[in-house]
Coordinates of C-alpha atoms and ligand atoms in Angstrom, one line a residue:
M1 CA 41.9 3.0 -4.5
R2 CA 39.6 3.4 -1.8
N3 CA 42.0 4.3 0.8
F4 CA 43.6 6.8 -1.4
F5 CA 40.3 8.4 -1.7
A6 CA 39.8 8.6 1.7
T7 CA 42.8 10.9 2.0
A8 CA 41.5 13.1 -0.7
C9 CA 38.2 14.1 0.9
L10 CA 37.0 16.8 -1.2
I11 CA 37.6 15.4 -4.8
G12 CA 37.2 11.9 -3.6
S13 CA 33.3 12.5 -3.8
L14 CA 33.5 13.1 -7.5
F15 CA 35.3 10.1 -8.4
T16 CA 34.3 7.1 -6.1
Q17 CA 30.8 6.9 -7.9
L18 CA 32.5 4.9 -10.3
G19 CA 34.6 3.2 -7.8
Y20 CA 38.0 4.1 -9.5
A21 CA 39.5 7.4 -10.6
A22 CA 36.8 9.2 -13.0
P23 CA 38.0 12.6 -13.9
Q24 CA 35.2 15.0 -13.3
D25 CA 34.7 15.2 -17.2
Q26 CA 33.6 11.2 -17.3
V27 CA 30.9 12.1 -14.7
K28 CA 29.7 15.0 -16.6
E29 CA 29.5 12.8 -19.8
K30 CA 27.7 10.3 -17.8
Q31 CA 25.3 12.5 -16.5
A32 CA 24.8 13.9 -20.1
K33 CA 23.9 10.4 -21.2
V34 CA 21.4 9.7 -18.3
D35 CA 20.0 13.2 -19.2
K36 CA 19.2 12.3 -22.8
F37 CA 17.8 9.0 -21.8
V38 CA 15.6 10.5 -19.2
K39 CA 14.3 12.8 -21.7
D40 CA 13.8 10.0 -24.6
E41 CA 12.3 7.4 -22.3
S42 CA 9.7 9.9 -20.7
T43 CA 7.9 10.0 -24.2
V44 CA 8.2 6.1 -24.4
A45 CA 6.9 5.8 -20.7
I46 CA 3.8 8.0 -20.8
Q47 CA 2.8 6.4 -24.0
G48 CA 3.6 3.0 -22.6
V49 CA 1.2 3.9 -19.7
L50 CA -1.9 5.2 -21.7
A51 CA -1.2 2.4 -24.2
N52 CA -2.5 0.0 -21.1
I53 CA -5.6 1.9 -20.0
G54 CA -8.9 1.3 -21.4
P55 CA -11.1 1.6 -23.0
D56 CA -8.6 3.2 -25.9
G57 CA -5.3 1.9 -24.8
S58 CA -3.7 0.7 -28.0
K59 CA -2.4 -2.6 -26.4
V60 CA -5.6 -3.5 -24.0
S61 CA -8.6 -3.9 -26.5
G62 CA -11.4 -5.3 -24.2
A63 CA -10.4 -3.2 -21.1
A64 CA -13.3 -1.2 -20.0
A65 CA -13.0 2.6 -19.4
G66 CA -10.4 3.9 -16.9
I67 CA -9.1 0.0 -16.1
V68 CA -5.3 -0.1 -15.9
V69 CA -4.2 -3.5 -17.5
A70 CA -0.9 -4.7 -15.4
S71 CA 0.6 -5.7 -19.0
P72 CA -0.5 -6.6 -22.5
S73 CA 1.0 -10.1 -21.8
K74 CA -1.6 -12.8 -22.0
V75 CA 0.6 -16.1 -21.8
D76 CA 3.6 -16.5 -19.7
P77 CA 2.8 -14.8 -17.8
D78 CA -0.9 -13.8 -18.1
Y79 CA -1.0 -10.0 -17.0
F80 CA -4.3 -9.3 -18.6
F81 CA -6.0 -8.3 -15.5
T82 CA -6.3 -4.9 -13.4
W83 CA -4.7 -5.1 -10.1
T84 CA -5.7 -2.7 -7.5
R85 CA -2.2 -1.8 -6.7
D86 CA -0.6 -1.6 -10.1
A87 CA -3.8 0.6 -11.0
A88 CA -3.3 2.8 -8.3
L89 CA 0.4 3.3 -8.3
V90 CA 0.0 4.1 -12.1
F91 CA -2.8 6.7 -11.2
K92 CA -0.8 8.2 -8.4
A93 CA 1.8 9.0 -11.1
L94 CA -0.8 10.3 -13.4
V95 CA -2.5 12.6 -11.2
D96 CA 1.0 14.0 -10.0
R97 CA 1.7 14.7 -13.5
F98 CA -1.7 16.1 -14.2
I99 CA -1.2 18.5 -11.5
A100 CA 2.5 19.6 -12.5
G101 CA 0.7 20.6 -15.8
D102 CA -0.4 17.9 -18.0
Q103 CA -3.9 18.6 -18.9
S104 CA -4.6 15.9 -21.2
L105 CA -4.8 13.4 -18.2
K106 CA -8.1 14.7 -16.6
A107 CA -10.5 12.6 -18.8
K108 CA -8.5 9.4 -17.8
I109 CA -8.4 10.3 -14.2
D110 CA -12.2 10.7 -14.2
D111 CA -12.5 7.3 -16.2
Y112 CA -10.4 5.7 -13.1
V113 CA -12.5 7.4 -10.5
S114 CA -15.8 5.9 -12.0
A115 CA -14.1 2.4 -12.8
Q116 CA -13.1 2.3 -9.0
A117 CA -16.4 3.2 -7.8
Y118 CA -17.7 0.4 -9.7
L119 CA -15.3 -2.2 -8.6
Q120 CA -15.7 -1.5 -5.1
T121 CA -19.3 -3.1 -5.6
V122 CA -18.3 -6.1 -7.3
S123 CA -18.4 -9.4 -4.8
N124 CA -15.3 -11.2 -5.2
P125 CA -13.5 -14.0 -3.6
S126 CA -12.2 -11.9 -0.8
G127 CA -16.2 -10.9 0.0
R128 CA -18.6 -8.7 -0.5
P129 CA -18.3 -5.0 -1.0
E130 CA -19.1 -4.5 2.5
T131 CA -17.2 -7.4 4.0
G132 CA -13.6 -7.6 3.0
G133 CA -14.3 -7.4 -1.0
L134 CA -12.2 -4.2 -1.3
G135 CA -9.0 -6.1 -0.4
E136 CA -9.3 -8.3 -3.6
P137 CA -6.0 -8.0 -5.4
K138 CA -7.0 -8.1 -9.0
F139 CA -9.9 -8.1 -11.7
N140 CA -10.8 -9.1 -14.9
V141 CA -10.4 -6.5 -17.3
D142 CA -14.0 -6.2 -18.0
R143 CA -14.6 -5.2 -14.4
T144 CA -15.9 -8.5 -13.4
A145 CA -14.5 -10.7 -10.5
F146 CA -11.6 -12.8 -11.2
T147 CA -12.3 -16.0 -8.9
G148 CA -9.5 -18.3 -9.5
S149 CA -7.2 -19.2 -6.7
W150 CA -4.9 -16.1 -5.7
G151 CA -2.8 -14.7 -2.8
R152 CA -5.6 -13.0 -1.2
P153 CA -6.6 -10.5 0.3
Q154 CA -4.1 -8.0 -0.4
R155 CA -4.5 -4.8 1.8
D156 CA -2.4 -2.4 0.4
G157 CA -5.0 -1.9 -2.7
P158 CA -7.4 0.2 -0.7
A159 CA -5.0 2.4 1.0
L160 CA -3.0 3.3 -2.3
R161 CA -6.0 3.7 -4.1
A162 CA -7.2 6.3 -1.4
T163 CA -4.2 8.0 -1.7
A164 CA -4.2 8.4 -5.5
L165 CA -8.1 9.6 -5.5
I166 CA -7.3 12.1 -2.3
V167 CA -4.5 13.7 -4.0
Y168 CA -6.9 14.1 -6.8
A169 CA -9.6 15.5 -4.7
Q170 CA -7.4 18.1 -3.1
W171 CA -6.6 19.2 -6.4
L172 CA -10.3 19.7 -7.3
V173 CA -11.0 21.5 -3.9
A174 CA -8.1 23.8 -4.6
N175 CA -9.4 24.5 -8.0
G176 CA -13.1 25.2 -7.3
D177 CA -14.8 21.9 -7.7
T178 CA -15.4 20.8 -4.3
A179 CA -18.8 19.3 -5.4
R180 CA -16.9 17.0 -7.7
A181 CA -14.4 15.9 -4.7
A182 CA -17.3 15.7 -2.1
N183 CA -20.1 13.7 -4.2
T184 CA -17.8 11.7 -6.7
V185 CA -14.5 11.0 -5.5
W186 CA -15.3 11.2 -1.8
P187 CA -17.5 8.3 -1.7
V188 CA -14.8 6.0 -3.2
I189 CA -12.0 7.1 -0.9
S190 CA -14.4 6.9 2.4
K191 CA -15.1 3.4 1.4
D192 CA -11.3 2.7 1.0
L193 CA -10.6 4.4 4.4
F194 CA -13.1 2.5 6.3
Y195 CA -11.6 -0.8 4.9
V196 CA -8.2 0.4 6.1
S197 CA -9.0 1.6 9.4
R198 CA -10.8 -1.7 10.3
N199 CA -8.2 -4.2 8.6
W200 CA -5.0 -2.6 8.9
N201 CA -3.9 -4.9 11.9
Q202 CA -5.2 -8.3 10.3
T203 CA -2.9 -9.9 8.1
G204 CA -2.8 -10.5 4.2
F205 CA -0.8 -11.0 1.5
D206 CA 2.3 -8.6 0.5
L207 CA 2.5 -6.5 -2.7
W208 CA 4.7 -9.5 -4.2
E209 CA 1.5 -11.7 -3.7
E210 CA 3.5 -14.5 -1.8
I211 CA 3.6 -13.8 1.8
N212 CA 0.7 -14.1 4.1
G213 CA 1.8 -11.8 7.1
S214 CA 2.5 -8.4 8.2
S215 CA 4.0 -6.1 5.2
F216 CA 5.9 -2.8 5.7
F217 CA 4.4 -1.4 2.3
T218 CA 1.1 -2.0 3.3
L219 CA 1.0 -0.5 6.7
A220 CA 2.8 2.3 5.6
A221 CA 0.6 2.9 2.7
S222 CA -2.1 2.7 5.2
H223 CA -0.7 5.1 7.6
R224 CA -0.3 7.6 4.9
A225 CA -4.0 7.0 3.4
L226 CA -5.5 7.2 7.0
V227 CA -3.6 10.7 7.7
E228 CA -4.2 12.7 4.4
G229 CA -7.9 11.2 4.2
N230 CA -8.5 12.8 7.6
A231 CA -7.3 16.1 6.3
L232 CA -9.4 15.9 3.0
A233 CA -12.4 14.7 5.6
G234 CA -12.1 17.8 7.4
K235 CA -12.2 20.1 4.2
L236 CA -15.0 18.4 2.9
G237 CA -16.7 18.4 6.4
K238 CA -17.3 14.5 6.1
P239 CA -16.8 12.2 8.8
C240 CA -13.4 10.1 9.0
D241 CA -13.9 8.8 12.5
Q242 CA -11.3 6.1 12.8
C243 CA -8.8 8.0 11.0
T244 CA -7.6 10.0 13.5
A245 CA -7.8 7.3 16.1
Q246 CA -6.1 4.4 13.9
A247 CA -3.4 6.3 12.0
P248 CA -0.9 7.0 15.2
E249 CA -1.6 3.1 16.0
V250 CA -0.6 2.2 12.5
L251 CA 2.7 4.3 12.9
C252 CA 3.3 2.7 15.9
F253 CA 3.4 -0.9 14.6
L254 CA 5.4 0.2 11.9
Q255 CA 8.1 1.1 14.1
T256 CA 8.6 -2.8 14.9
F257 CA 9.7 -3.5 11.4
W258 CA 13.0 -1.8 12.0
T259 CA 15.7 -4.0 12.8
G260 CA 18.3 -1.8 14.1
S261 CA 20.0 -1.9 10.7
Y262 CA 17.7 -2.3 7.9
I263 CA 13.7 -2.8 7.3
D264 CA 12.5 -6.3 7.7
S265 CA 9.7 -6.0 5.0
N266 CA 7.4 -8.9 6.0
I267 CA 6.7 -9.9 9.7
N268 CA 4.2 -12.1 11.7
T269 CA 5.2 -14.8 9.1
N270 CA 7.8 -17.5 8.9
D271 CA 9.2 -16.7 5.6
G272 CA 12.9 -18.1 6.0
R273 CA 14.3 -14.6 4.1
T274 CA 16.2 -11.9 5.3
G275 CA 13.2 -9.2 5.0
K276 CA 16.0 -7.1 2.8
D277 CA 13.1 -6.4 -0.1
A278 CA 12.2 -3.6 -2.5
N279 CA 9.3 -3.4 -0.4
S280 CA 10.8 -1.2 1.9
I281 CA 12.4 1.1 -1.0
L282 CA 9.3 1.3 -2.6
T283 CA 7.5 2.3 0.9
S284 CA 10.3 5.3 1.2
I285 CA 9.4 6.8 -2.3
H286 CA 5.5 6.1 -1.5
V287 CA 5.6 7.8 1.8
F288 CA 7.9 10.7 0.5
D289 CA 6.8 14.3 1.9
P290 CA 8.5 17.0 0.2
T291 CA 7.8 19.0 3.4
A292 CA 9.0 16.3 5.9
G293 CA 12.4 16.4 7.6
C294 CA 14.5 13.5 7.6
T295 CA 12.0 11.6 10.0
D296 CA 13.1 8.1 10.9
S297 CA 9.5 7.1 12.1
T298 CA 7.9 7.6 9.1
F299 CA 11.0 6.3 7.1
Q300 CA 11.5 9.5 4.9
P301 CA 13.9 9.1 2.0
C302 CA 16.7 11.0 3.5
S303 CA 16.3 9.4 7.1
P304 CA 19.1 7.7 8.6
R305 CA 16.9 4.4 8.7
A306 CA 15.9 4.6 4.9
L307 CA 19.3 5.5 4.0
A308 CA 20.9 2.4 5.9
N309 CA 18.4 0.3 4.4
H310 CA 18.8 1.6 1.1
K311 CA 22.3 0.2 1.2
A312 CA 21.3 -3.1 2.8
V313 CA 18.7 -3.7 0.4
T314 CA 20.7 -2.7 -2.9
D315 CA 23.9 -4.4 -1.5
S316 CA 21.6 -7.8 -1.1
F317 CA 21.6 -7.9 -5.1
R318 CA 25.2 -7.5 -5.6
F319 CA 25.2 -11.4 -6.3
Y320 CA 23.7 -11.2 -9.5
A321 CA 26.1 -11.8 -12.4
I322 CA 25.3 -8.4 -14.0
N323 CA 26.4 -6.7 -10.8
A324 CA 29.7 -8.5 -10.5
G325 CA 32.7 -6.4 -9.8
I326 CA 30.6 -3.2 -9.1
P327 CA 31.7 -1.9 -5.7
Q328 CA 29.8 -0.6 -2.9
G329 CA 28.5 2.7 -3.3
V330 CA 28.1 2.5 -7.4
A331 CA 24.5 1.4 -8.7
V332 CA 23.5 -2.1 -9.2
A333 CA 20.5 -3.6 -10.8
V334 CA 17.7 -4.2 -8.0
G335 CA 15.3 -7.1 -7.7
R336 CA 12.5 -7.7 -5.4
Y337 CA 14.5 -9.6 -2.8
S338 CA 17.5 -12.0 -3.2
E339 CA 15.8 -15.2 -2.2
D340 CA 13.3 -14.5 -5.2
V341 CA 12.6 -17.4 -7.6
Y342 CA 9.8 -15.9 -9.8
Y343 CA 10.7 -16.1 -13.4
G344 CA 14.3 -17.1 -12.1
G345 CA 14.5 -14.4 -9.7
H346 CA 15.9 -11.5 -11.8
P347 CA 16.3 -7.7 -11.3
W348 CA 13.1 -5.4 -11.9
Y349 CA 13.0 -2.2 -13.6
L350 CA 10.7 -0.7 -11.0
A351 CA 12.9 -1.6 -8.2
T352 CA 16.1 -0.5 -9.7
L353 CA 14.0 2.9 -10.5
A354 CA 12.9 3.1 -6.8
A355 CA 16.3 2.9 -6.0
A356 CA 17.2 6.1 -7.7
E357 CA 14.2 7.8 -6.7
Q358 CA 14.6 7.7 -3.0
L359 CA 17.7 9.0 -3.7
Y360 CA 16.3 12.1 -5.7
D361 CA 13.9 12.6 -3.0
A362 CA 16.7 12.9 -0.2
L363 CA 18.4 15.2 -2.2
Y364 CA 15.3 17.3 -2.4
Q365 CA 14.8 17.2 1.5
W366 CA 18.4 17.9 1.9
N367 CA 18.3 20.9 -0.1
R368 CA 15.1 22.1 1.2
R369 CA 16.4 21.8 4.8
G370 CA 19.8 23.2 3.9
S371 CA 21.9 20.6 5.7
I372 CA 22.8 16.7 5.9
T373 CA 23.0 15.2 9.2
V374 CA 25.2 11.8 9.1
D375 CA 24.7 9.8 12.1
A376 CA 26.0 6.3 13.4
V377 CA 22.5 4.5 11.4
S378 CA 23.2 6.3 7.9
L379 CA 27.1 6.3 8.3
A380 CA 27.9 3.2 6.4
F381 CA 25.7 4.3 3.6
F382 CA 27.3 7.6 3.4
R383 CA 30.8 6.1 3.5
D384 CA 30.2 4.0 0.5
L385 CA 29.9 7.3 -1.4
V386 CA 32.7 9.6 0.7
P387 CA 34.7 7.0 2.4
N388 CA 36.1 9.5 5.1
V389 CA 32.9 11.1 5.9
A390 CA 32.2 11.3 9.4
T391 CA 29.0 11.6 11.8
G392 CA 27.7 15.5 11.9
T393 CA 25.6 17.6 10.5
Y394 CA 26.8 19.7 7.3
A395 CA 25.3 23.1 6.4
S396 CA 24.6 23.5 2.9
N397 CA 27.4 26.2 2.4
S398 CA 29.8 23.5 3.6
A399 CA 32.3 21.4 1.4
T400 CA 31.3 18.1 3.0
Y401 CA 27.7 18.9 2.0
K402 CA 28.6 19.6 -1.3
S403 CA 30.3 16.5 -1.6
L404 CA 28.1 14.2 -0.1
T405 CA 25.2 15.5 -2.5
T406 CA 27.2 15.8 -5.6
A407 CA 27.9 12.1 -4.6
V408 CA 24.6 10.9 -4.1
K409 CA 23.2 12.7 -6.9
N410 CA 25.9 10.8 -9.1
Y411 CA 24.8 7.6 -7.2
A412 CA 21.1 8.0 -8.0
D413 CA 22.1 8.7 -11.7
G414 CA 23.9 5.6 -11.6
Y415 CA 20.6 3.5 -11.0
M416 CA 19.0 5.4 -13.9
A417 CA 22.2 4.4 -16.3
V418 CA 21.8 0.6 -15.1
V419 CA 18.1 0.8 -16.2
Q420 CA 19.2 2.5 -19.5
K421 CA 21.8 -0.2 -20.1
Y422 CA 19.3 -2.8 -19.9
T423 CA 16.6 -1.1 -21.9
P424 CA 16.1 -2.1 -25.3
A425 CA 16.5 0.3 -28.0
N426 CA 12.8 1.0 -28.4
G427 CA 12.5 2.0 -24.8
A428 CA 10.1 -0.9 -23.9
L429 CA 10.0 -1.7 -20.3
A430 CA 9.1 -5.1 -19.2
E431 CA 8.8 -6.4 -15.4
Q432 CA 12.2 -7.9 -15.1
F433 CA 15.8 -8.2 -17.0
S434 CA 17.9 -11.0 -16.8
K435 CA 20.4 -11.1 -13.8
T436 CA 23.0 -12.9 -16.3
D437 CA 22.6 -11.0 -19.4
G438 CA 20.3 -8.1 -18.9
K439 CA 17.8 -9.0 -21.4
P440 CA 14.0 -8.2 -20.6
L441 CA 12.1 -11.1 -19.0
S442 CA 8.5 -11.8 -18.0
A443 CA 5.7 -9.4 -18.7
A444 CA 6.1 -7.3 -21.6
D445 CA 5.4 -3.6 -21.3
L446 CA 4.5 -3.7 -17.8
T447 CA 2.5 -0.5 -17.0
W448 CA 3.8 -0.1 -13.3
S449 CA 7.6 -0.1 -14.9
Y450 CA 6.6 3.0 -17.1
A451 CA 4.9 4.6 -14.3
A452 CA 8.2 3.8 -12.0
F453 CA 10.1 5.4 -14.5
L454 CA 7.8 8.4 -14.8
T455 CA 8.1 9.1 -11.2
A456 CA 11.8 8.8 -11.0
A457 CA 12.5 11.0 -13.7
A458 CA 10.2 13.7 -12.3
R459 CA 12.2 13.7 -8.9
R460 CA 15.3 14.0 -11.0
N461 CA 13.9 17.0 -12.3
G462 CA 12.9 18.4 -9.4
V463 CA 9.2 17.7 -9.8
V464 CA 8.0 16.9 -6.4
P465 CA 4.1 15.7 -5.0
A466 CA 2.0 17.8 -2.5
S467 CA 2.6 17.1 1.1
W468 CA 0.3 14.5 2.5
G469 CA 0.6 15.9 6.3
E470 CA 3.7 13.9 7.4
P471 CA 5.2 16.7 9.7
T472 CA 1.7 16.7 11.8
A473 CA 1.7 12.7 11.9
N474 CA 5.1 11.5 12.4
R475 CA 5.1 10.7 16.0
A476 CA 4.2 7.2 17.1
P477 CA 2.8 6.5 20.5
G478 CA 5.3 4.9 22.9
V479 CA 3.0 1.8 23.5
C480 CA 1.3 0.3 20.7
K481 CA -2.5 -0.6 21.4
G482 CA -3.1 -2.4 18.1
G483 CA -6.3 -2.1 15.9
I484 CA -9.8 -2.0 16.5
P485 CA -11.8 -5.1 17.2
P486 CA -13.9 -6.3 14.2
C487 CA -16.9 -4.6 13.4
T488 CA -20.3 -5.3 15.2
V489 CA -24.0 -4.4 14.7
S490 CA -26.3 -3.7 17.4
V491 CA -29.4 -6.2 16.7
T492 CA -32.6 -6.3 18.7
F493 CA -34.7 -9.7 18.8
N494 CA -38.3 -9.2 19.5
E495 CA -40.1 -12.5 20.4
V496 CA -43.9 -12.5 21.4
A497 CA -44.5 -15.0 23.4
G498 CA -47.1 -15.7 26.1
T499 CA -45.7 -16.8 29.2
S500 CA -47.3 -17.8 32.6
F501 CA -45.9 -16.4 35.8
G502 CA -42.4 -17.7 36.9
Q503 CA -41.4 -18.3 33.0
N504 CA -38.7 -16.3 31.4
V505 CA -37.6 -16.1 27.4
F506 CA -34.2 -16.5 26.5
I507 CA -32.2 -16.8 23.2
V508 CA -29.9 -19.3 22.4
G509 CA -27.9 -20.3 19.3
S510 CA -24.9 -21.4 17.1
I511 CA -22.4 -18.3 17.9
S512 CA -20.8 -17.8 21.0
Q513 CA -22.7 -14.6 21.8
L514 CA -26.0 -16.8 21.8
A515 CA -24.2 -19.3 24.2
S516 CA -23.4 -22.1 21.5
W517 CA -26.7 -23.5 21.9
N518 CA -26.0 -24.2 25.6
P519 CA -29.7 -23.5 27.4
G520 CA -28.1 -23.2 30.7
S521 CA -26.3 -19.6 29.5
A522 CA -28.8 -18.6 27.3
V523 CA -29.1 -14.7 26.7
A524 CA -32.3 -13.5 28.8
L525 CA -34.8 -11.2 27.2
A526 CA -36.5 -8.5 29.1
S527 CA -40.2 -8.5 29.8
D528 CA -40.9 -4.9 30.8
R529 CA -42.7 -4.0 27.6
Y530 CA -45.2 -7.2 28.3
T531 CA -48.7 -6.7 28.0
N532 CA -51.8 -9.0 27.7
E533 CA -52.1 -7.6 24.4
N534 CA -48.7 -7.6 23.1
P535 CA -46.9 -10.3 25.3
L536 CA -43.4 -8.8 24.0
W537 CA -39.9 -10.1 25.2
Y538 CA -36.8 -8.4 23.7
V539 CA -33.1 -8.1 24.0
T540 CA -30.6 -6.1 22.2
L541 CA -27.2 -7.5 21.1
Q542 CA -24.1 -6.5 19.6
L543 CA -23.1 -9.3 17.1
P544 CA -20.4 -9.5 14.6
A545 CA -21.3 -8.0 11.1
S546 CA -22.2 -10.1 8.3
T547 CA -22.5 -13.4 10.3
S548 CA -24.9 -16.0 9.8
F549 CA -26.3 -18.3 12.6
E550 CA -29.0 -20.3 13.6
Y551 CA -31.0 -19.7 16.9
K552 CA -34.4 -20.5 18.9
Y553 CA -36.1 -19.0 21.9
I554 CA -36.7 -21.0 24.9
K555 CA -38.9 -20.6 27.9
K556 CA -37.0 -21.3 31.3
T557 CA -39.0 -21.7 34.6
A558 CA -37.5 -21.1 38.0
D559 CA -37.0 -24.8 38.6
G560 CA -34.8 -25.1 35.7
S561 CA -37.0 -26.7 33.1
V562 CA -36.5 -25.7 29.7
T563 CA -39.2 -25.4 26.7
W564 CA -37.8 -25.0 23.3
E565 CA -39.5 -23.6 20.3
S566 CA -40.7 -25.9 17.5
D567 CA -38.4 -26.8 14.8
P568 CA -36.6 -25.8 12.2
N569 CA -34.1 -23.7 13.8
R570 CA -34.3 -20.3 13.0
R571 CA -31.7 -18.5 10.8
Y572 CA -30.4 -14.8 10.8
T573 CA -27.7 -12.9 9.0
V574 CA -26.2 -10.0 10.7
P575 CA -26.1 -7.1 8.6
D576 CA -22.8 -5.8 7.1
C577 CA -20.7 -3.3 9.1
G578 CA -21.7 0.0 9.1
S579 CA -25.4 -0.8 8.3
G580 CA -26.7 0.9 11.6
A581 CA -29.0 -1.2 14.1
A582 CA -31.5 -4.0 13.0
T583 CA -34.5 -5.7 14.3
Q584 CA -35.5 -9.2 14.1
N585 CA -39.5 -9.7 14.9
D586 CA -40.4 -13.4 15.7
V587 CA -43.4 -14.9 17.3
W588 CA -43.5 -17.8 19.6
R589 CA -43.8 -21.0 17.7
Ligands
LIG1 C1 2.3 -14.3 -9.3 C2 2.5 -13.0 -8.8 O1 2.3 -12.2 -9.4 C3 3.9 -13.0 -8.3 O2 4.4 -11.8 -7.7 C4 4.3 -14.2 -7.4 O3 5.6 -14.2 -7.3 C5 4.0 -15.5 -8.1 N1 2.6 -15.4 -8.3 C6 4.5 -16.7 -7.5 O4 3.8 -16.9 -6.2
LIG2 C1 3.5 -9.4 -9.8 C2 3.9 -8.5 -8.8 O1 4.6 -9.1 -7.7 C3 2.7 -7.7 -8.2 O2 3.4 -6.7 -7.3 C4 1.9 -7.0 -9.5 O3 1.0 -6.6 -8.7 C5 1.8 -8.0 -10.2 N1 2.7 -8.8 -10.8 C6 1.0 -7.3 -11.5 O4 2.2 -6.4 -12.2

């Protein structure tokens, strides 16, 4: 079959989608079915999302205002929590929908802003608000901390939340409510950006909450947030000091996930996996910028890298029984990653929908550019669809462009058709569906599944989000410098201590900056403000933020004899990052 079509280049593309001779009207018929599904399911999906948001979501009583519950399911699995990631992705979809015209969502979005402002203040097992607490993956639905053991921190949450809020704040600015953007939304965004700019280079748990390492999705989300955060800061006249410095560094690091033929979704970890993971497809749709070219560095949906990766990842799920016999180039059910065992390791609705969405995004980008380039990296992806295609650039008026875009559209619709096939009659979207019989599995009514449907459907309808500024932020430095060192705070120690000629005062303590209790290398204080009335010794040190330690002052004489202050040891906690300089006043004892 394939070989036959290889010679029938122009019409081949219309047929290869089904892998066998498919008359054009069969393709049309399939498209009409998908059209109908998309229309009907859109209603179910928006209702499904709203039913899971407090305070009035019909399936989540007890959830506070603006809180997105992951799923109403309270047992097997218990998803009756709010995840920062799920909530942000859901609200990103809702904000885009609001901007596209659904006015009814404004109050919900404002609730979300308030709920997140509050959650940022809640101390939790990942830390206090200023010391890593923003990396906490999930909270109870009444906005209290979840204290059970979990894969934490997860650093994608702050970045994704910043993006959802930045898109909203930009809308506020464009629609005459700069005050609200600046006074209500920006404070939340800026805390997230602060977290991202200081922590992006630290390892953490991936979006599937399993692997502690560097996750492609998290890093790409961080890059996007810093870029658009910086643009918003500029508009509002607010500082975003590290955004400009850190964004190119994140982009630099992101390049190392590219293996040469696909994206290895988790690095800096020994996970024993191939790295082919829906993580990377979700990334492509999250960083989609409708004004971008097919940029490889930012893994745009139409980029050769992202297309090659789409093939690598989707092909890795062909072993599912429900995918049996489906040839390459024809849509399959997609899971998280092939080694997955969670609930038995099945396809996920949101992963399958993301595979469709990336292709709709790519179609938008080619259309806007007016051409498609097939290069050595993307060739295998395109050959699955149009077997005879060669590398080259094809302008939109060419027959090859037509056959490629027709085939990609049909391929994308194929993923929607897979979702359609395994969606029960009432349209309910759970988390997973069985790899053997396609029946829904795991959490019922997963909010993220519904949101994933809404965004895929919007892209299919040609509705795209605003640019996040990719065209001005897609050049990665040739050499990566890495992240900024952990935050320090300037602390001045004043010690009033009368000394005799030849005696000097030093500070020594339990941290390395205070010589780890070694009087021989204790830190000297200055005496230039010393007077008889006020025998002041002082020193200003840069100390790691939020660190607690013990210390004492000592007097040393030229002959090396040491006099210690009396017990007990003094204790000090360095203020949190960004708190400004501090002073500690002591008197010799
Ligand atoms: C719960 C997480 O939500 C899920 O992603 C993970 O696979 C399982 N725990 C197993 O670690
Ligand atoms: C498990 C998924 O792996 C994770 O990404 C998600 O945040 C939670 N379930 C809640 O939906």
